[in-house]
CSV table of N, CA and C in Angstrom, one decimal:
chain,number,residue,atom,x,y,z
Y,1,GLY,N,1.2,-1.7,0.0
Y,1,GLY,CA,-0.1,-0.2,0.0
Y,1,GLY,C,0.8,1.6,0.0
Y,2,PRO,N,0.3,2.7,-0.3
Y,2,PRO,CA,1.0,3.4,-0.3
Y,2,PRO,C,0.9,5.2,1.1
Y,3,THR,N,0.8,3.5,2.0
Y,3,THR,CA,1.2,4.1,3.4
Y,3,THR,C,2.4,4.1,4.7
Y,4,HIS,N,2.8,4.7,5.0
Y,4,HIS,CA,4.1,4.2,5.9
Y,4,HIS,C,4.6,2.9,6.7
Y,5,ASP,N,3.0,2.7,6.7
Y,5,ASP,CA,2.8,1.5,7.6
Y,5,ASP,C,3.4,0.0,7.3
Y,6,ASP,N,2.8,0.1,6.0
Y,6,ASP,CA,2.9,-0.8,4.9
Y,6,ASP,C,4.0,-1.4,4.5
Y,7,ILE,N,4.1,-2.2,5.8
Y,7,ILE,CA,5.9,-2.8,5.3
Y,7,ILE,C,6.0,-4.2,4.5
Y,8,THR,N,4.9,-4.7,3.9
Y,8,THR,CA,4.7,-5.6,3.3
Y,8,THR,C,5.9,-6.5,2.1
Y,9,SER,N,5.4,-5.9,1.0
Y,9,SER,CA,6.8,-6.1,0.5
Y,9,SER,C,7.5,-6.0,0.0
Y,10,LYS,N,8.5,-4.9,1.5
Y,10,LYS,CA,9.2,-5.7,2.0
Y,10,LYS,C,10.0,-6.1,3.0
Y,11,SER,N,9.4,-6.2,3.9
Y,11,SER,CA,9.8,-7.8,3.9
Y,11,SER,C,9.4,-9.3,4.0
Y,12,ILE,N,8.6,-9.0,2.7
Y,12,ILE,CA,9.0,-10.3,1.9
Y,12,ILE,C,9.7,-10.6,0.3
Y,13,ALA,N,10.0,-9.0,0.8
Y,13,ALA,CA,11.5,-8.6,0.4
Y,13,ALA,C,13.1,-9.9,1.5
Y,14,LYS,N,13.1,-8.9,2.0
Y,14,LYS,CA,13.7,-9.2,3.1
Y,14,LYS,C,14.2,-10.9,3.1
Y,15,SER,N,12.7,-11.6,3.4
Y,15,SER,CA,12.6,-12.7,3.9
Y,15,SER,C,13.3,-13.8,2.4
Y,16,PHE,N,13.6,-13.1,1.5
Y,16,PHE,CA,13.5,-14.6,0.0
Y,16,PHE,C,14.4,-14.1,-0.8
Y,17,ASN,N,15.7,-13.1,0.0
Y,17,ASN,CA,17.2,-11.7,0.2
Y,17,ASN,C,17.1,-11.5,-0.8
Y,18,LYS,N,15.7,-10.4,-1.5
Y,18,LYS,CA,15.6,-10.1,-3.0
Y,18,LYS,C,15.9,-8.4,-2.5
Y,19,LYS,N,16.4,-7.8,-3.8
Y,19,LYS,CA,16.4,-6.5,-3.4
Y,19,LYS,C,15.4,-5.9,-3.8
Y,20,TYR,N,14.7,-5.0,-3.0
Y,20,TYR,CA,13.8,-4.6,-2.6
Y,20,TYR,C,14.2,-3.0,-3.5
Y,21,SER,N,12.7,-3.1,-4.6
Y,21,SER,CA,12.8,-1.6,-5.8
Y,21,SER,C,11.8,-1.6,-6.4
Y,22,ILE,N,11.9,-0.8,-7.6
Y,22,ILE,CA,10.8,-0.5,-8.5
Y,22,ILE,C,10.9,-0.9,-9.3
Y,23,HIS,N,9.8,-1.8,-9.6
Y,23,HIS,CA,9.8,-3.0,-10.3
Y,23,HIS,C,8.8,-2.2,-11.8
Y,24,PRO,N,10.1,-1.8,-13.1
Y,24,PRO,CA,9.9,-1.1,-13.3
Y,24,PRO,C,7.6,-1.2,-14.6
Y,25,LYS,N,7.4,-2.7,-14.5
Y,25,LYS,CA,6.1,-3.0,-15.2
Y,25,LYS,C,5.3,-2.6,-14.1
Y,26,ALA,N,5.2,-2.9,-12.8
Y,26,ALA,CA,4.4,-2.3,-12.0
Y,26,ALA,C,4.2,-0.7,-12.3
Y,27,PHE,N,5.0,-0.2,-12.0
Y,27,PHE,CA,5.1,1.2,-12.0
Y,27,PHE,C,4.9,1.8,-13.7
Y,28,LYS,N,5.2,1.4,-14.4
Y,28,LYS,CA,3.9,1.7,-15.3
Y,28,LYS,C,3.1,1.1,-15.6
Y,29,ILE,N,1.8,1.1,-14.9
Y,29,ILE,CA,0.9,-0.5,-14.7
Y,29,ILE,C,0.2,1.6,-14.0
Y,30,LEU,N,0.9,1.6,-13.3
Y,30,LEU,CA,0.6,2.6,-11.8
Y,30,LEU,C,0.4,4.1,-12.5
Y,31,GLU,N,1.8,4.3,-13.2
Y,31,GLU,CA,2.2,5.5,-14.5
Y,31,GLU,C,1.0,6.1,-15.1
Y,32,ASP,N,1.0,4.6,-15.5
Y,32,ASP,CA,-0.7,4.8,-17.1
Y,32,ASP,C,-2.0,5.7,-15.8
Y,33,TYR,N,-2.0,4.9,-15.6
Y,33,TYR,CA,-3.1,4.3,-14.5
Y,33,TYR,C,-4.2,6.3,-14.8
Y,34,TYR,N,-2.8,7.0,-13.6
Y,34,TYR,CA,-3.5,8.0,-12.9
Y,34,TYR,C,-3.2,9.3,-13.1
Y,35,PRO,N,-3.9,9.9,-13.8
Y,35,PRO,CA,-3.5,11.3,-14.1
Y,35,PRO,C,-2.4,12.2,-14.3
Y,36,LYS,N,-1.9,12.6,-14.8
Y,36,LYS,CA,-1.3,13.1,-15.2
Y,36,LYS,C,-0.7,14.3,-13.9
Y,37,GLY,N,0.2,14.4,-13.2
Y,37,GLY,CA,0.9,15.1,-12.2
Y,37,GLY,C,-0.3,14.3,-11.1
Y,38,GLU,N,-0.8,13.5,-10.7
Y,38,GLU,CA,-1.6,12.8,-9.6
Y,38,GLU,C,-0.6,11.4,-9.1
Y,39,PHE,N,0.1,11.3,-9.9
Y,39,PHE,CA,1.3,9.7,-9.4
Y,39,PHE,C,2.7,9.8,-8.6
Y,40,ASN,N,1.7,10.6,-7.1
Y,40,ASN,CA,2.9,10.9,-6.3
Y,40,ASN,C,3.5,10.5,-5.8
Y,41,GLU,N,4.4,10.5,-4.9
Y,41,GLU,CA,5.7,9.1,-4.1
Y,41,GLU,C,4.9,7.8,-3.3
Y,42,SER,N,3.5,8.8,-3.1
Y,42,SER,CA,2.6,7.8,-2.2
Y,42,SER,C,2.4,6.6,-3.1
Y,43,ARG,N,1.6,6.7,-3.6
Y,43,ARG,CA,1.2,6.0,-4.7
Y,43,ARG,C,2.5,4.6,-5.5
Y,44,GLN,N,3.7,6.0,-6.2
Y,44,GLN,CA,5.4,5.3,-6.3
Y,44,GLN,C,5.2,4.1,-6.0
Y,45,LYS,N,4.7,4.2,-3.6
Y,45,LYS,CA,5.2,3.9,-3.5
Y,45,LYS,C,4.6,1.9,-4.0
Y,46,MET,N,3.7,2.1,-4.5
Y,46,MET,CA,2.8,0.3,-4.9
Y,46,MET,C,3.8,0.0,-5.8
Y,47,ALA,N,4.7,0.0,-6.1
Y,47,ALA,CA,5.6,0.0,-7.6
Y,47,ALA,C,7.2,-0.9,-6.8
Y,48,MET,N,6.5,-0.2,-5.6
Y,48,MET,CA,7.9,-1.1,-5.0
Y,48,MET,C,7.9,-2.5,-4.6
Y,49,LEU,N,8.6,-3.4,-4.9
Y,49,LEU,CA,8.7,-4.7,-5.1
Y,49,LEU,C,9.3,-5.7,-5.0
Y,50,PRO,N,9.5,-6.9,-4.3
Y,50,PRO,CA,10.9,-7.8,-4.7
Y,50,PRO,C,11.2,-7.9,-6.0
Y,51,GLU,N,12.8,-8.4,-6.0
Y,51,GLU,CA,13.0,-8.3,-7.7
Y,51,GLU,C,12.7,-9.9,-8.1
Y,52,ASN,N,12.0,-9.2,-9.3
Y,52,ASN,CA,11.6,-10.6,-10.0
Y,52,ASN,C,10.4,-10.8,-9.3
Y,53,ALA,N,8.8,-10.0,-9.4
Y,53,ALA,CA,8.4,-10.9,-8.6
Y,53,ALA,C,6.9,-10.6,-9.7
Y,54,GLU,N,6.7,-11.5,-9.9
Y,54,GLU,CA,5.5,-11.9,-10.3
Y,54,GLU,C,4.2,-10.7,-10.5
Y,55,LEU,N,4.4,-10.2,-11.2
Y,55,LEU,CA,2.9,-9.6,-11.3
Y,55,LEU,C,1.3,-10.5,-11.2
Y,56,ILE,N,0.1,-10.3,-10.7
Y,56,ILE,CA,-1.0,-9.9,-9.9
Y,56,ILE,C,-2.1,-9.5,-10.4
Y,57,LEU,N,-1.9,-9.4,-11.3
Y,57,LEU,CA,-3.1,-8.2,-12.2
Y,57,LEU,C,-4.3,-7.3,-11.5
Y,58,ASN,N,-4.8,-6.4,-11.1
Y,58,ASN,CA,-6.3,-6.7,-10.4
Y,58,ASN,C,-7.2,-5.3,-11.2
Y,59,PRO,N,-7.7,-6.0,-11.2
Y,59,PRO,CA,-8.6,-5.5,-12.0
Y,59,PRO,C,-9.6,-4.2,-11.2
Y,60,LEU,N,-9.3,-4.5,-10.6
Y,60,LEU,CA,-9.9,-3.0,-10.0
Y,60,LEU,C,-9.5,-1.7,-10.2
Y,61,THR,N,-7.7,-2.0,-9.1
Y,61,THR,CA,-7.4,0.0,-9.4
Y,61,THR,C,-6.2,-0.6,-9.1
Y,62,VAL,N,-6.0,-1.7,-10.6
Y,62,VAL,CA,-4.6,-1.5,-11.5
Y,62,VAL,C,-3.4,-2.0,-9.9
Y,63,ALA,N,-3.4,-1.1,-8.5
Y,63,ALA,CA,-2.9,-1.6,-7.9
Y,63,ALA,C,-2.0,-2.7,-8.2
Y,64,PRO,N,-1.0,-3.6,-8.6
Y,64,PRO,CA,-0.7,-5.0,-9.0
Y,64,PRO,C,-0.3,-6.1,-7.0
Y,65,GLY,N,-0.9,-7.3,-7.0
Y,65,GLY,CA,0.0,-7.6,-6.0
Y,65,GLY,C,0.6,-8.5,-7.1
Y,66,PHE,N,1.3,-9.0,-5.6
Y,66,PHE,CA,2.7,-10.1,-7.0
Y,66,PHE,C,2.5,-11.1,-5.9
Y,67,LYS,N,3.9,-12.2,-6.5
Y,67,LYS,CA,3.9,-13.7,-6.2
Y,67,LYS,C,5.8,-14.3,-6.6
Y,68,ILE,N,5.4,-14.2,-5.9
Y,68,ILE,CA,7.4,-14.9,-5.1
Y,68,ILE,C,7.4,-16.5,-4.5
Y,69,GLU,N,8.1,-17.2,-5.5
Y,69,GLU,CA,8.3,-18.6,-4.9
Y,69,GLU,C,6.0,-19.4,-4.8
Y,70,ASN,N,5.4,-20.0,-3.7
Y,70,ASN,CA,4.9,-20.2,-2.9
Y,70,ASN,C,3.8,-18.4,-3.0
Y,71,VAL,N,4.0,-17.6,-2.1
Y,71,VAL,CA,4.2,-16.3,-2.0
Y,71,VAL,C,3.6,-15.7,-1.9
Y,72,TYR,N,1.7,-14.9,-1.4
Y,72,TYR,CA,1.5,-14.7,-3.3
Y,72,TYR,C,0.4,-13.8,-1.9
Y,73,ALA,N,1.2,-11.8,-2.5
Y,73,ALA,CA,0.7,-10.8,-1.9
Y,73,ALA,C,-0.5,-10.1,-2.4
Y,74,LEU,N,-1.1,-10.2,-1.7
Y,74,LEU,CA,-2.9,-9.6,-1.9
Y,74,LEU,C,-2.8,-8.3,-1.3
Y,75,PRO,N,-3.6,-7.2,-1.9
Y,75,PRO,CA,-4.2,-5.5,-1.2
Y,75,PRO,C,-5.1,-6.4,0.2
Y,76,GLY,N,-4.9,-5.4,1.1
Y,76,GLY,CA,-6.1,-6.2,2.4
Y,76,GLY,C,-7.4,-5.4,2.2
Y,77,VAL,N,-8.1,-4.9,1.5
Y,77,VAL,CA,-8.9,-4.8,0.6
Y,77,VAL,C,-9.7,-5.0,0.1
Y,78,PRO,N,-10.6,-6.1,1.3
Y,78,PRO,CA,-11.7,-7.4,1.0
Y,78,PRO,C,-11.7,-7.3,-0.2
Y,79,ASP,N,-13.1,-6.5,-1.5
Y,79,ASP,CA,-13.3,-6.3,-1.8
Y,79,ASP,C,-12.5,-6.8,-3.6
Y,80,ILE,N,-11.8,-6.0,-3.7
Y,80,ILE,CA,-10.0,-5.8,-4.1
Y,80,ILE,C,-9.6,-7.3,-3.9
Y,81,MET,N,-9.5,-7.6,-2.5
Y,81,MET,CA,-8.2,-8.5,-3.0
Y,81,MET,C,-9.7,-10.0,-3.1
Y,82,LYS,N,-10.9,-10.0,-3.7
Y,82,LYS,CA,-11.9,-10.8,-3.7
Y,82,LYS,C,-11.4,-11.0,-5.2
Y,83,GLU,N,-11.0,-9.8,-5.1
Y,83,GLU,CA,-11.6,-9.9,-7.3
Y,83,GLU,C,-10.2,-11.1,-7.8
Y,84,MET,N,-9.3,-9.9,-7.1
Y,84,MET,CA,-8.1,-10.6,-7.8
Y,84,MET,C,-7.3,-12.4,-6.8
Y,85,PHE,N,-8.0,-12.7,-5.4
Y,85,PHE,CA,-8.5,-14.1,-5.5
Y,85,PHE,C,-8.9,-14.5,-7.1
Y,86,LYS,N,-10.2,-14.0,-6.8
Y,86,LYS,CA,-10.6,-15.0,-8.4
Y,86,LYS,C,-10.3,-15.8,-9.1
Y,87,SER,N,-9.4,-14.7,-10.0
Y,87,SER,CA,-8.0,-15.0,-11.1
Y,87,SER,C,-7.6,-15.7,-11.1
Y,88,LEU,N,-6.7,-15.7,-9.6
Y,88,LEU,CA,-6.1,-16.8,-9.1
Y,88,LEU,C,-6.2,-18.5,-8.8
Y,89,LEU,N,-7.8,-18.5,-8.7
Y,89,LEU,CA,-8.0,-19.9,-8.4
Y,89,LEU,C,-7.3,-20.7,-9.3
Y,90,PHE,N,-8.0,-20.1,-11.4
Y,90,PHE,CA,-7.3,-20.8,-11.5
Y,90,PHE,C,-6.2,-21.3,-12.5
Y,91,ASN,N,-4.7,-20.3,-11.1
Y,91,ASN,CA,-3.6,-20.7,-11.5
Y,91,ASN,C,-2.4,-22.0,-10.6
Y,92,LEU,N,-3.8,-21.7,-8.9
Y,92,LEU,CA,-2.8,-22.4,-8.5
Y,92,LEU,C,-3.3,-23.7,-8.2
Y,93,LYS,N,-2.0,-24.5,-7.6
Y,93,LYS,CA,-2.0,-26.1,-7.9
Y,93,LYS,C,-2.8,-26.9,-7.0
Y,94,LYS,N,-3.6,-27.6,-6.8
Y,94,LYS,CA,-4.6,-27.9,-5.9
Y,94,LYS,C,-5.0,-29.7,-5.6
Y,95,GLY,N,-4.6,-29.4,-4.2
Y,95,GLY,CA,-4.3,-31.1,-4.1
Y,95,GLY,C,-5.4,-31.6,-4.2
Y,96,LYS,N,-5.7,-33.1,-3.4
Y,96,LYS,CA,-6.9,-34.0,-3.3
Y,96,LYS,C,-7.8,-32.9,-2.2
Y,97,PRO,N,-8.3,-32.8,-2.1
Y,97,PRO,CA,-10.1,-32.6,-1.3
Y,97,PRO,C,-9.7,-33.0,-0.4
Y,98,LYS,N,-9.3,-32.7,0.8
Y,98,LYS,CA,-10.3,-33.4,2.0
Y,98,LYS,C,-10.9,-34.1,2.5
Y,99,LYS,N,-11.1,-35.0,3.4
Y,99,LYS,CA,-12.9,-35.4,3.2
Y,99,LYS,C,-12.8,-34.9,4.5
Y,100,ILE,N,-14.6,-35.3,5.0
Y,100,ILE,CA,-14.4,-34.0,6.0
Y,100,ILE,C,-16.1,-35.1,6.3
Y,101,CYS,N,-16.1,-35.6,7.3
Y,101,CYS,CA,-17.7,-35.8,7.8
Y,101,CYS,C,-18.3,-35.2,9.4
Y,102,THR,N,-19.6,-34.8,9.7
Y,102,THR,CA,-19.6,-34.6,10.7
Y,102,THR,C,-21.1,-35.4,11.5
Y,103,ILE,N,-20.3,-35.8,13.2
Y,103,ILE,CA,-21.5,-36.9,13.4
Y,103,ILE,C,-22.3,-36.4,14.6
Y,104,ASN,N,-23.3,-36.1,14.4
Y,104,ASN,CA,-24.3,-35.3,15.8
Y,104,ASN,C,-24.2,-36.6,16.5
Y,105,THR,N,-23.9,-36.1,17.7
Y,105,THR,CA,-24.7,-37.5,18.7
Y,105,THR,C,-25.6,-36.3,19.7
Y,106,ASN,N,-26.3,-36.7,20.6
Y,106,ASN,CA,-27.1,-36.6,22.0
Y,106,ASN,C,-26.6,-37.0,22.9
Y,107,LEU,N,-25.1,-37.6,23.3
Y,107,LEU,CA,-24.8,-38.7,24.4
Y,107,LEU,C,-23.4,-36.9,24.7
Y,108,TYR,N,-23.1,-37.1,26.1
Y,108,TYR,CA,-22.0,-35.9,26.7
Y,108,TYR,C,-20.3,-36.1,26.2
Y,109,GLU,N,-20.1,-35.7,25.8
Y,109,GLU,CA,-18.2,-35.9,25.7
Y,109,GLU,C,-17.6,-36.9,26.5
Y,110,SER,N,-17.5,-37.0,27.9
Y,110,SER,CA,-17.6,-36.9,29.4
Y,110,SER,C,-18.0,-38.9,29.1
Y,111,ILE,N,-18.9,-39.3,28.5
Y,111,ILE,CA,-19.2,-40.6,28.0
Y,111,ILE,C,-18.7,-42.1,26.9
Y,112,ILE,N,-18.7,-41.1,25.5
Y,112,ILE,CA,-18.6,-41.0,24.7
Y,112,ILE,C,-16.3,-42.2,24.5
Y,113,ALA,N,-15.8,-40.6,26.0
Y,113,ALA,CA,-14.4,-40.2,25.1
Y,113,ALA,C,-13.2,-41.1,25.3
Y,114,SER,N,-13.8,-42.4,25.4
Y,114,SER,CA,-13.2,-43.7,26.4
Y,114,SER,C,-13.3,-43.8,24.9
Y,115,LYS,N,-14.6,-45.0,24.4
Y,115,LYS,CA,-14.6,-45.1,23.0
Y,115,LYS,C,-13.3,-43.8,21.7
Y,116,LEU,N,-13.7,-43.0,21.1
Y,116,LEU,CA,-14.1,-42.2,20.8
Y,116,LEU,C,-12.1,-42.5,20.2
Y,117,VAL,N,-11.4,-42.1,21.8
Y,117,VAL,CA,-9.6,-42.5,21.7
Y,117,VAL,C,-9.4,-43.6,20.7
Y,118,GLU,N,-10.5,-45.2,21.6
Y,118,GLU,CA,-9.9,-46.3,21.2
Y,118,GLU,C,-9.9,-46.1,19.1
Y,119,ILE,N,-11.2,-45.4,18.3
Y,119,ILE,CA,-11.0,-45.1,17.2
Y,119,ILE,C,-10.4,-44.2,17.2
Y,120,GLN,N,-9.9,-43.4,17.2
Y,120,GLN,CA,-9.0,-42.3,17.2
Y,120,GLN,C,-7.3,-43.4,17.2
Y,121,ASN,N,-7.4,-43.8,18.1
Y,121,ASN,CA,-5.9,-45.1,17.6
Y,121,ASN,C,-5.7,-46.1,17.0
Y,122,ASN,N,-6.5,-46.1,16.6
Y,122,ASN,CA,-7.1,-47.7,15.1
Y,122,ASN,C,-7.5,-47.1,14.1
Y,123,ASN,N,-6.9,-45.4,14.1
Y,123,ASN,CA,-7.5,-45.1,12.5
Y,123,ASN,C,-5.9,-43.6,12.5
Y,124,SER,N,-5.6,-44.0,12.6
Y,124,SER,CA,-4.5,-43.1,12.5
Y,124,SER,C,-4.2,-41.8,10.9
Y,125,ASP,N,-5.5,-42.8,10.2
Y,125,ASP,CA,-4.7,-41.1,9.4
Y,125,ASP,C,-6.3,-40.5,8.8
Y,126,CYS,N,-6.1,-40.3,10.3
Y,126,CYS,CA,-8.2,-39.8,10.5
Y,126,CYS,C,-6.8,-38.5,11.4
Y,127,SER,N,-8.6,-38.1,11.9
Y,127,SER,CA,-7.9,-36.7,12.8
Y,127,SER,C,-9.9,-37.1,12.9
Y,128,ILE,N,-10.2,-37.3,14.0
Y,128,ILE,CA,-11.3,-36.9,15.1
Y,128,ILE,C,-11.6,-35.7,15.7
Y,129,GLY,N,-11.8,-35.4,15.6
Y,129,GLY,CA,-12.3,-33.9,16.5
Y,129,GLY,C,-13.0,-33.7,18.2
Y,130,SER,N,-13.7,-33.5,18.6
Y,130,SER,CA,-14.6,-34.1,19.3
Y,130,SER,C,-14.9,-32.3,20.6
Y,131,TYR,N,-16.7,-32.0,19.4
Y,131,TYR,CA,-17.4,-30.7,19.3
Y,131,TYR,C,-18.5,-30.4,20.4
Y,132,PRO,N,-18.4,-30.0,21.5
Y,132,PRO,CA,-19.3,-30.6,22.8
Y,132,PRO,C,-20.8,-28.9,22.4
Y,133,TYR,N,-21.9,-29.2,22.7
Y,133,TYR,CA,-22.7,-27.7,22.4
Y,133,TYR,C,-24.1,-27.9,23.7
Y,134,PHE,N,-24.4,-26.9,24.3
Y,134,PHE,CA,-25.4,-27.3,25.1
Y,134,PHE,C,-26.5,-25.7,24.6
Y,135,ASN,N,-27.4,-25.9,24.3
Y,135,ASN,CA,-28.9,-25.1,23.9
Y,135,ASN,C,-29.2,-25.6,25.9
Y,136,TYR,N,-29.9,-23.9,26.1
Y,136,TYR,CA,-29.6,-23.5,27.6
Y,136,TYR,C,-30.9,-23.2,27.8
Y,137,ILE,N,-32.1,-23.0,26.3
Y,137,ILE,CA,-33.0,-23.1,26.5
Y,137,ILE,C,-33.8,-24.2,26.4
Y,138,GLU,N,-33.2,-25.4,25.7
Y,138,GLU,CA,-34.0,-26.5,25.9
Y,138,GLU,C,-33.8,-27.4,27.4
Y,139,LYS,N,-32.1,-27.1,27.4
Y,139,LYS,CA,-30.7,-28.1,28.5
Y,139,LYS,C,-31.2,-28.9,27.6
Y,140,THR,N,-30.5,-28.9,26.6
Y,140,THR,CA,-30.4,-30.7,25.9
Y,140,THR,C,-29.0,-29.9,25.6
Y,141,GLY,N,-28.0,-31.4,25.0
Y,141,GLY,CA,-26.6,-30.6,24.7
Y,141,GLY,C,-26.0,-32.0,24.0
Y,142,GLY,N,-24.7,-32.9,23.7
Y,142,GLY,CA,-24.1,-33.0,23.2
Y,142,GLY,C,-23.6,-32.7,22.4
Y,143,VAL,N,-22.1,-33.5,21.1
Y,143,VAL,CA,-21.3,-33.7,21.2
Y,143,VAL,C,-21.9,-34.0,19.3
Y,144,ASN,N,-20.7,-32.9,18.8
Y,144,ASN,CA,-20.6,-32.5,17.8
Y,144,ASN,C,-19.2,-34.1,17.1
Y,145,ILE,N,-19.2,-34.4,16.3
Y,145,ILE,CA,-17.6,-35.7,16.2
Y,145,ILE,C,-17.8,-35.2,14.7
Y,146,VAL,N,-15.6,-34.6,14.7
Y,146,VAL,CA,-16.2,-34.2,13.0
Y,146,VAL,C,-14.7,-35.5,12.5
Y,147,ILE,N,-14.9,-36.1,11.7
Y,147,ILE,CA,-13.8,-36.6,10.9
Y,147,ILE,C,-13.5,-36.5,10.0
Y,148,SER,N,-12.3,-36.6,9.4
Y,148,SER,CA,-11.8,-36.0,8.4
Y,148,SER,C,-10.2,-36.6,8.3
Y,149,SER,N,-9.8,-36.4,6.4
Y,149,SER,CA,-8.6,-37.3,6.5
Y,149,SER,C,-8.0,-36.8,4.6
Y,150,TRP,N,-7.1,-36.3,5.3
Y,150,TRP,CA,-6.2,-36.1,4.1
Y,150,TRP,C,-6.0,-37.0,2.8
Y,151,LYS,N,-5.9,-38.5,3.6
Y,151,LYS,CA,-5.5,-39.8,3.2
Y,151,LYS,C,-6.6,-40.7,2.8
Y,152,ARG,N,-7.8,-40.2,3.2
Y,152,ARG,CA,-8.4,-42.0,2.8
Y,152,ARG,C,-9.7,-41.1,1.9
Y,153,GLU,N,-10.1,-42.7,1.2
Y,153,GLU,CA,-10.9,-42.2,0.3
Y,153,GLU,C,-12.5,-41.6,0.2
Y,154,ASN,N,-12.8,-42.4,1.4
Y,154,ASN,CA,-14.3,-42.1,1.5
Y,154,ASN,C,-14.1,-41.9,3.9
Y,155,LEU,N,-14.9,-41.9,4.3
Y,155,LEU,CA,-14.3,-42.2,5.5
Y,155,LEU,C,-15.9,-42.9,6.9
Y,156,LEU,N,-16.4,-44.0,5.2
Y,156,LEU,CA,-17.7,-44.4,5.8
Y,156,LEU,C,-17.3,-45.4,6.5
Y,157,GLY,N,-16.0,-45.9,6.5
Y,157,GLY,CA,-16.5,-46.7,7.5
Y,157,GLY,C,-16.1,-46.3,8.8
Y,158,ILE,N,-15.9,-46.1,8.9
Y,158,ILE,CA,-14.6,-44.5,10.2
Y,158,ILE,C,-16.9,-44.5,10.8
Y,159,ARG,N,-16.9,-43.5,10.3
Y,159,ARG,CA,-17.9,-43.2,10.0
Y,159,ARG,C,-19.3,-44.2,10.6
Y,160,ASN,N,-19.6,-45.3,10.2
Y,160,ASN,CA,-20.5,-46.5,10.7
Y,160,ASN,C,-20.0,-46.5,12.2
Y,161,GLU,N,-18.4,-47.1,12.4
Y,161,GLU,CA,-18.3,-47.4,14.0
Y,161,GLU,C,-18.2,-46.7,14.1
Y,162,ILE,N,-18.0,-45.5,14.1
Y,162,ILE,CA,-19.0,-43.8,15.3
Y,162,ILE,C,-20.0,-43.9,15.5
Y,163,ILE,N,-21.3,-44.1,14.8
Y,163,ILE,CA,-22.1,-44.5,15.2
Y,163,ILE,C,-22.8,-46.2,15.9
Y,164,SER,N,-22.3,-46.9,15.5
Y,164,SER,CA,-22.6,-48.0,16.1
Y,164,SER,C,-22.1,-47.6,17.7
Y,165,MET,N,-20.7,-47.2,17.9
Y,165,MET,CA,-19.9,-46.6,19.2
Y,165,MET,C,-21.5,-46.2,20.1
Y,166,ILE,N,-22.0,-44.8,19.7
Y,166,ILE,CA,-23.2,-44.5,19.9
Y,166,ILE,C,-24.2,-44.6,19.9
Y,167,SER,N,-25.0,-46.0,19.2
Y,167,SER,CA,-25.4,-46.6,19.6
Y,167,SER,C,-25.2,-47.9,20.7
Y,168,LEU,N,-24.4,-48.2,21.0
Y,168,LEU,CA,-23.7,-49.1,21.7
Y,168,LEU,C,-23.9,-48.5,23.3
Y,169,LEU,N,-24.4,-47.1,23.1
Y,169,LEU,CA,-23.7,-46.5,24.5
Y,169,LEU,C,-25.1,-46.1,24.7
Y,170,GLY,N,-25.9,-46.5,24.0
Y,170,GLY,CA,-27.4,-45.7,24.4
Y,170,GLY,C,-27.9,-44.4,24.0
Y,171,GLY,N,-27.4,-43.7,22.7
Y,171,GLY,CA,-27.2,-42.5,22.0
Y,171,GLY,C,-28.0,-42.8,20.7
Y,172,LYS,N,-28.5,-41.4,20.7
Y,172,LYS,CA,-29.1,-41.1,19.0
Y,172,LYS,C,-27.5,-40.5,18.1
Y,173,SER,N,-27.7,-40.4,17.1
Y,173,SER,CA,-26.8,-40.0,15.8
Y,173,SER,C,-27.8,-39.3,15.0
Y,174,SER,N,-27.2,-38.6,14.1
Y,174,SER,CA,-27.0,-38.6,13.2
Y,174,SER,C,-25.6,-37.7,12.6
Y,175,VAL,N,-26.3,-38.3,11.0
Y,175,VAL,CA,-25.0,-37.3,10.3
Y,175,VAL,C,-25.3,-36.5,9.7
Y,176,VAL,N,-24.8,-34.6,9.6
Y,176,VAL,CA,-24.9,-33.6,9.7
Y,176,VAL,C,-24.4,-32.9,8.2
């Protein structure tokens, strides 16, 4: 950004041991955008980038973001960042999606904790999270159990194991 307290570009340059200087293409984009006499020193600061930074074009205000290796620097203004991020989505390398399943039960954590530990220990390629809740008006509560895995193709087996455990402990369950 154009203000004295925005040290993002300078900090990234330092982190990558890159020279921090005027990026010629960014300078030209900004210079062409502002009316004659309005491309002041503060606005020129937005062209100060790490050496060899790859520009990320800005369709709204033209002040470009940049990329160095796996670091993307975008403006902090949410609407501008959102528009710029949309263009990045097509070019980002994507991995397999994380599988996630949530099971809701009316049982409390203290009832399911020991069995949930056993299931977690037997399924190290998954993460099982326990998130209690309580409705003070209706005086009811329970737990949302979230299973997630980057490695498994599906979570059906562990889901069924947890649902069975809940049933054996006298609880009700539903997949959310």
